[in-house]
Amino acid sequence: MRGKRFAVLATVIALVSGASTADAIVGGTPARVSDTPWVVAITTSDGQLMCGGALVAPDKVMTAAHCATIKGVLGKNQRPADQLRVVAGRTDLRVKTDGIEAAVADVWRHPDYREVTQGDDVAILTLARPLPYRTIALGEVGDDGVVLGWGRTAENTPPSLTLRKATVPILSDQECMLKEPDFRPGAMLCAGRGDRDACTGDSGGPLVVRGRLAGVVSFGRGCARANEPGVYTRLAHYRSMLGF
Ligand code: 4AZ
C-alpha cells in the first residue's frame, strides 16, 4: 500500500515538474517517421522489434553487425536474411497497417566483426524491393547528434514501440577512452552524459549529425548511467568500404 501510494505521488510530481516516467530512447521525446522517413525498424520474421536502421539507398539499410548476428559458432553466426524484416513508415510498431514491411534479400556484415565491444559493428541489409522513402547520406561527427529508436525507455522497461528521439552530446575520443575501456578511437564514437541515451532495441539505429548519418547505435553499459556514454560505430571510418 505504502509502495503504491509512493508510486502515485512520484508520478504526480513527475508530471507537475515536466519530467516523465516513460521517457525515451532514454530521456527523449516522441518522434514521427514522417519527419525522418529514412529511419526504419528491423524485426524478426514474426514482428518482434530487434533493432533500428537507416535507409542509405532505396534498397539498402545501414544497421549494426550485431543486429544481423545470432548466437552460434564464431564466423558462422550470420543471421539469415529470411529471419529479418525491415519496417519503414511506421511510427507506432503496433499499427501494422501503417508503412511498408520489406523482406531482406541479402545481409552484408563487416568481415572483421566479432563482438560489439571490439567494434566493426556495421552491416548493410539489401531489401527485396526498393522503398519509396527518403534516404539519408553519411556524414561526420560534430558536437552533438540525434539518436532515434523504438527501444527501451529505461534499462528495465519493455521497448517503447513508438519512435522516440533524443539529442545527445558527442564526447571527445579522449573522454570516451577514459569512460569506456574498449573504446577504439577513430572507429567508434561515444555520446551521452547520463540523462539521454540509446537503450536495448535501439541498436543499429541512427545517430544523426547536421542531417547526416554519423553513427550506428552499438553498445553501452546499461542505459543513461552516469559516466557510461553510449558507444556508436563511427561511419566515416568505414566510408570507402561501405561505398556510400
Ligand atoms: C542494447 O542492448 C544497447 N546505452 C544498445 C545501446 C546501449 C545500451 C544497450 C547504449 O542493444
Short mmCIF file of C-alpha atoms and ligand atoms in Angstrom, two decimals:
data_model
loop_
_atom_site.label_atom_id
_atom_site.label_comp_id
_atom_site.label_asym_id
_atom_site.label_seq_id
_atom_site.Cartn_x
_atom_site.Cartn_y
_atom_site.Cartn_z
CA MET A 1 0.00 0.00 0.00
CA ARG A 2 2.76 2.39 1.02
CA GLY A 3 4.72 1.48 -2.12
CA LYS A 4 1.76 2.10 -4.32
CA ARG A 5 0.99 5.43 -2.71
CA PHE A 6 4.60 6.48 -3.24
CA ALA A 7 4.45 5.48 -6.92
CA VAL A 8 1.32 7.59 -7.43
CA LEU A 9 2.92 10.53 -5.66
CA ALA A 10 6.10 10.18 -7.70
CA THR A 11 4.07 10.16 -10.90
CA VAL A 12 2.20 13.31 -9.87
CA ILE A 13 5.48 15.04 -9.01
CA ALA A 14 6.99 13.92 -12.32
CA LEU A 15 4.01 15.25 -14.27
CA VAL A 16 3.97 18.57 -12.41
CA SER A 17 7.73 19.05 -12.79
CA GLY A 18 7.55 18.30 -16.53
CA ALA A 19 9.65 15.18 -16.21
CA SER A 20 8.24 11.92 -17.45
CA THR A 21 8.50 8.43 -16.06
CA ALA A 22 8.17 6.97 -19.57
CA ASP A 23 10.82 8.96 -21.28
CA ALA A 24 12.74 7.98 -24.28
CA ILE A 25 15.02 6.02 -26.08
CA VAL A 26 16.08 7.27 -22.55
CA GLY A 27 15.45 10.96 -21.88
CA GLY A 28 13.88 11.68 -25.26
CA THR A 29 10.66 12.83 -26.81
CA PRO A 30 8.14 11.31 -29.26
CA ALA A 31 9.13 11.45 -32.93
CA ARG A 32 7.24 10.79 -36.16
CA VAL A 33 8.67 8.81 -39.05
CA SER A 34 7.20 11.40 -41.43
CA ASP A 35 9.88 13.84 -40.12
CA THR A 36 12.71 11.31 -40.62
CA PRO A 37 11.36 8.92 -43.29
CA TRP A 38 14.71 7.12 -43.59
CA VAL A 39 14.54 5.67 -40.07
CA VAL A 40 13.45 2.02 -40.05
CA ALA A 41 12.81 -0.74 -37.54
CA ILE A 42 14.27 -4.19 -38.01
CA THR A 43 12.10 -7.01 -36.73
CA THR A 44 12.19 -10.78 -36.67
CA SER A 45 10.03 -12.54 -39.25
CA ASP A 46 7.27 -12.74 -36.60
CA GLY A 47 7.29 -8.99 -35.99
CA GLN A 48 9.32 -8.63 -32.76
CA LEU A 49 11.46 -5.47 -32.58
CA MET A 50 15.14 -6.33 -32.89
CA CYS A 51 16.93 -3.18 -33.92
CA GLY A 52 16.83 0.12 -35.75
CA GLY A 53 18.40 1.11 -39.03
CA ALA A 54 18.55 3.82 -41.67
CA LEU A 55 17.81 3.80 -45.40
CA VAL A 56 21.00 4.87 -47.16
CA ALA A 57 19.63 3.92 -50.59
CA PRO A 58 16.09 2.90 -51.60
CA ASP A 59 17.03 -0.77 -51.12
CA LYS A 60 19.86 -0.53 -48.53
CA VAL A 61 19.60 -0.31 -44.74
CA MET A 62 22.58 0.62 -42.60
CA THR A 63 22.50 -1.10 -39.22
CA ALA A 64 24.76 -2.81 -36.68
CA ALA A 65 26.51 -6.11 -37.41
CA HIS A 66 25.22 -7.49 -34.12
CA CYS A 67 21.66 -6.98 -35.42
CA ALA A 68 22.48 -9.46 -38.18
CA THR A 69 24.11 -11.97 -35.84
CA ILE A 70 22.76 -14.99 -33.99
CA LYS A 71 24.42 -16.78 -31.14
CA GLY A 72 26.43 -19.62 -32.59
CA VAL A 73 29.80 -20.69 -33.84
CA LEU A 74 32.06 -17.69 -34.33
CA GLY A 75 32.30 -16.93 -38.01
CA LYS A 76 29.16 -18.97 -38.76
CA ASN A 77 26.72 -16.84 -36.85
CA GLN A 78 25.36 -14.51 -39.50
CA ARG A 79 21.60 -14.23 -39.29
CA PRO A 80 19.94 -15.49 -42.47
CA ALA A 81 18.17 -12.78 -44.46
CA ASP A 82 14.83 -14.60 -44.19
CA GLN A 83 14.85 -14.08 -40.39
CA LEU A 84 14.86 -10.29 -40.82
CA ARG A 85 12.20 -7.75 -41.85
CA VAL A 86 12.52 -4.03 -42.36
CA VAL A 87 9.59 -1.83 -41.34
CA ALA A 88 9.50 1.69 -42.81
CA GLY A 89 6.94 4.46 -42.40
CA ARG A 90 5.51 3.16 -39.10
CA THR A 91 5.84 5.49 -36.07
CA ASP A 92 3.96 3.05 -33.81
CA LEU A 93 5.06 -0.51 -34.49
CA ARG A 94 1.70 -1.80 -33.21
CA VAL A 95 -0.15 -0.11 -36.08
CA LYS A 96 0.53 -2.84 -38.62
CA THR A 97 -1.43 -1.06 -41.37
CA ASP A 98 0.99 1.90 -41.42
CA GLY A 99 4.01 2.00 -43.70
CA ILE A 100 5.66 -0.85 -45.53
CA GLU A 101 7.32 -4.10 -44.47
CA ALA A 102 10.11 -5.27 -46.74
CA ALA A 103 11.81 -8.63 -46.90
CA VAL A 104 15.61 -8.73 -46.72
CA ALA A 105 17.29 -10.29 -49.75
CA ASP A 106 20.90 -10.11 -48.61
CA VAL A 107 22.98 -9.38 -45.49
CA TRP A 108 26.46 -7.87 -45.65
CA ARG A 109 28.29 -7.81 -42.32
CA HIS A 110 31.66 -6.20 -41.73
CA PRO A 111 34.08 -9.12 -42.26
CA ASP A 112 36.04 -8.33 -39.08
CA TYR A 113 33.00 -8.14 -36.81
CA ARG A 114 33.35 -10.48 -33.80
CA GLU A 115 31.54 -8.85 -30.88
CA VAL A 116 30.22 -5.38 -30.15
CA THR A 117 32.98 -4.30 -27.79
CA GLN A 118 35.62 -5.00 -30.46
CA GLY A 119 33.92 -2.70 -32.95
CA ASP A 120 33.35 -3.04 -36.71
CA ASP A 121 29.71 -3.26 -35.66
CA VAL A 122 28.21 -2.35 -39.01
CA ALA A 123 26.08 -4.19 -41.56
CA ILE A 124 24.07 -3.39 -44.66
CA LEU A 125 20.82 -5.15 -45.47
CA THR A 126 19.74 -5.27 -49.10
CA LEU A 127 15.97 -5.22 -49.40
CA ALA A 128 13.96 -7.42 -51.73
CA ARG A 129 12.50 -4.24 -53.23
CA PRO A 130 13.29 -0.53 -53.13
CA LEU A 131 11.22 1.54 -50.71
CA PRO A 132 9.57 4.87 -51.63
CA TYR A 133 11.08 6.78 -48.70
CA ARG A 134 13.72 9.49 -48.50
CA THR A 135 17.26 8.23 -47.81
CA ILE A 136 19.99 9.74 -45.62
CA ALA A 137 23.60 10.42 -46.64
CA LEU A 138 26.59 9.56 -44.45
CA GLY A 139 28.40 12.34 -42.59
CA GLU A 140 30.95 13.26 -39.97
CA VAL A 141 30.59 13.71 -36.21
CA GLY A 142 30.01 17.09 -34.55
CA ASP A 143 29.30 18.45 -31.09
CA ASP A 144 26.04 16.61 -30.72
CA GLY A 145 23.66 14.32 -32.58
CA VAL A 146 20.10 12.99 -32.54
CA VAL A 147 19.58 9.30 -31.82
CA LEU A 148 16.28 7.69 -32.84
CA GLY A 149 14.66 4.39 -31.99
CA TRP A 150 11.77 2.23 -30.79
CA GLY A 151 13.73 0.68 -27.92
CA ARG A 152 13.52 0.75 -24.15
CA THR A 153 12.86 4.00 -22.29
CA ALA A 154 14.83 2.78 -19.25
CA GLU A 155 17.03 -0.23 -18.55
CA ASN A 156 14.23 -2.47 -17.32
CA THR A 157 11.17 -1.37 -19.26
CA PRO A 158 9.72 -3.04 -22.33
CA PRO A 159 10.55 -1.30 -25.63
CA SER A 160 8.67 1.90 -26.38
CA LEU A 161 7.39 0.57 -29.74
CA THR A 162 6.64 4.18 -30.72
CA LEU A 163 9.51 6.10 -32.27
CA ARG A 164 11.42 8.43 -29.94
CA LYS A 165 14.45 10.66 -30.30
CA ALA A 166 16.99 12.37 -28.06
CA THR A 167 19.74 14.89 -28.64
CA VAL A 168 22.98 13.57 -27.16
CA PRO A 169 26.32 15.36 -26.74
CA ILE A 170 29.20 13.68 -28.60
CA LEU A 171 32.25 13.32 -26.37
CA SER A 172 35.89 13.65 -27.38
CA ASP A 173 37.81 10.44 -28.14
CA GLN A 174 39.93 11.15 -25.07
CA GLU A 175 36.88 11.30 -22.82
CA CYS A 176 35.41 8.16 -24.43
CA MET A 177 38.66 6.25 -23.81
CA LEU A 178 38.60 7.22 -20.14
CA LYS A 179 34.99 6.12 -19.71
CA GLU A 180 34.93 3.04 -21.92
CA PRO A 181 38.00 0.74 -21.84
CA ASP A 182 37.04 -0.95 -25.12
CA PHE A 183 36.73 2.37 -26.98
CA ARG A 184 38.53 2.38 -30.36
CA PRO A 185 39.26 5.98 -31.34
CA GLY A 186 38.55 6.66 -35.00
CA ALA A 187 36.32 3.64 -35.46
CA MET A 188 33.84 4.41 -32.66
CA LEU A 189 32.26 7.49 -31.16
CA CYS A 190 30.61 7.87 -27.78
CA ALA A 191 27.75 10.14 -26.78
CA GLY A 192 25.52 10.97 -23.83
CA ARG A 193 26.08 12.35 -20.37
CA GLY A 194 23.91 10.23 -18.17
CA ASP A 195 20.41 11.52 -18.82
CA ARG A 196 19.86 10.76 -22.51
CA ASP A 197 20.95 7.61 -24.29
CA ALA A 198 20.07 4.75 -26.58
CA CYS A 199 18.92 1.53 -24.92
CA THR A 200 18.07 -2.07 -25.76
CA GLY A 201 16.14 -2.23 -29.02
CA ASP A 202 17.72 0.97 -30.34
CA SER A 203 20.81 -0.91 -31.53
CA GLY A 204 21.62 -0.46 -35.20
CA GLY A 205 19.67 2.77 -35.24
CA PRO A 206 20.88 6.14 -36.48
CA LEU A 207 22.86 8.91 -34.81
CA VAL A 208 22.28 11.98 -36.98
CA VAL A 209 24.63 14.95 -37.05
CA ARG A 210 23.64 18.02 -39.09
CA GLY A 211 21.13 15.95 -41.06
CA ARG A 212 23.58 13.21 -41.95
CA LEU A 213 24.12 9.70 -40.65
CA ALA A 214 27.27 9.78 -38.49
CA GLY A 215 26.84 6.76 -36.23
CA VAL A 216 25.09 3.45 -35.60
CA VAL A 217 23.97 2.52 -32.06
CA SER A 218 26.35 -0.24 -30.97
CA PHE A 219 26.65 -0.89 -27.22
CA GLY A 220 26.89 0.54 -23.73
CA ARG A 221 26.96 -0.42 -20.10
CA GLY A 222 23.33 -0.07 -19.23
CA CYS A 223 21.42 2.94 -20.46
CA ALA A 224 21.82 6.60 -19.47
CA ARG A 225 24.01 5.76 -16.49
CA ALA A 226 26.32 8.47 -15.20
CA ASN A 227 29.79 8.08 -16.74
CA GLU A 228 28.64 5.36 -19.17
CA PRO A 229 28.10 7.04 -22.54
CA GLY A 230 26.54 5.06 -25.36
CA VAL A 231 29.02 3.72 -27.92
CA TYR A 232 28.36 4.03 -31.65
CA THR A 233 30.06 2.78 -34.81
CA ARG A 234 31.68 5.85 -36.41
CA LEU A 235 30.57 5.54 -40.03
CA ALA A 236 33.09 7.99 -41.52
CA HIS A 237 35.77 5.41 -40.68
CA TYR A 238 34.08 2.82 -42.92
CA ARG A 239 33.03 5.14 -45.71
CA SER A 240 35.29 3.84 -48.51
CA MET A 241 34.47 0.20 -47.77
CA LEU A 242 30.74 0.86 -47.45
CA GLY A 243 30.54 2.72 -50.74
CA PHE A 244 28.19 5.48 -49.51
C1 4AZ B 1 21.46 -2.78 -26.41
O1 4AZ B 1 21.30 -3.62 -25.54
C2 4AZ B 1 22.04 -1.47 -26.05
N1 4AZ B 1 23.29 2.80 -23.88
C3 4AZ B 1 22.24 -0.52 -27.02
C4 4AZ B 1 22.78 0.69 -26.69
C5 4AZ B 1 23.14 0.96 -25.41
C6 4AZ B 1 22.93 0.01 -24.42
C7 4AZ B 1 22.39 -1.21 -24.75
C8 4AZ B 1 23.71 2.27 -25.10
O2 4AZ B 1 21.13 -3.00 -27.56
#
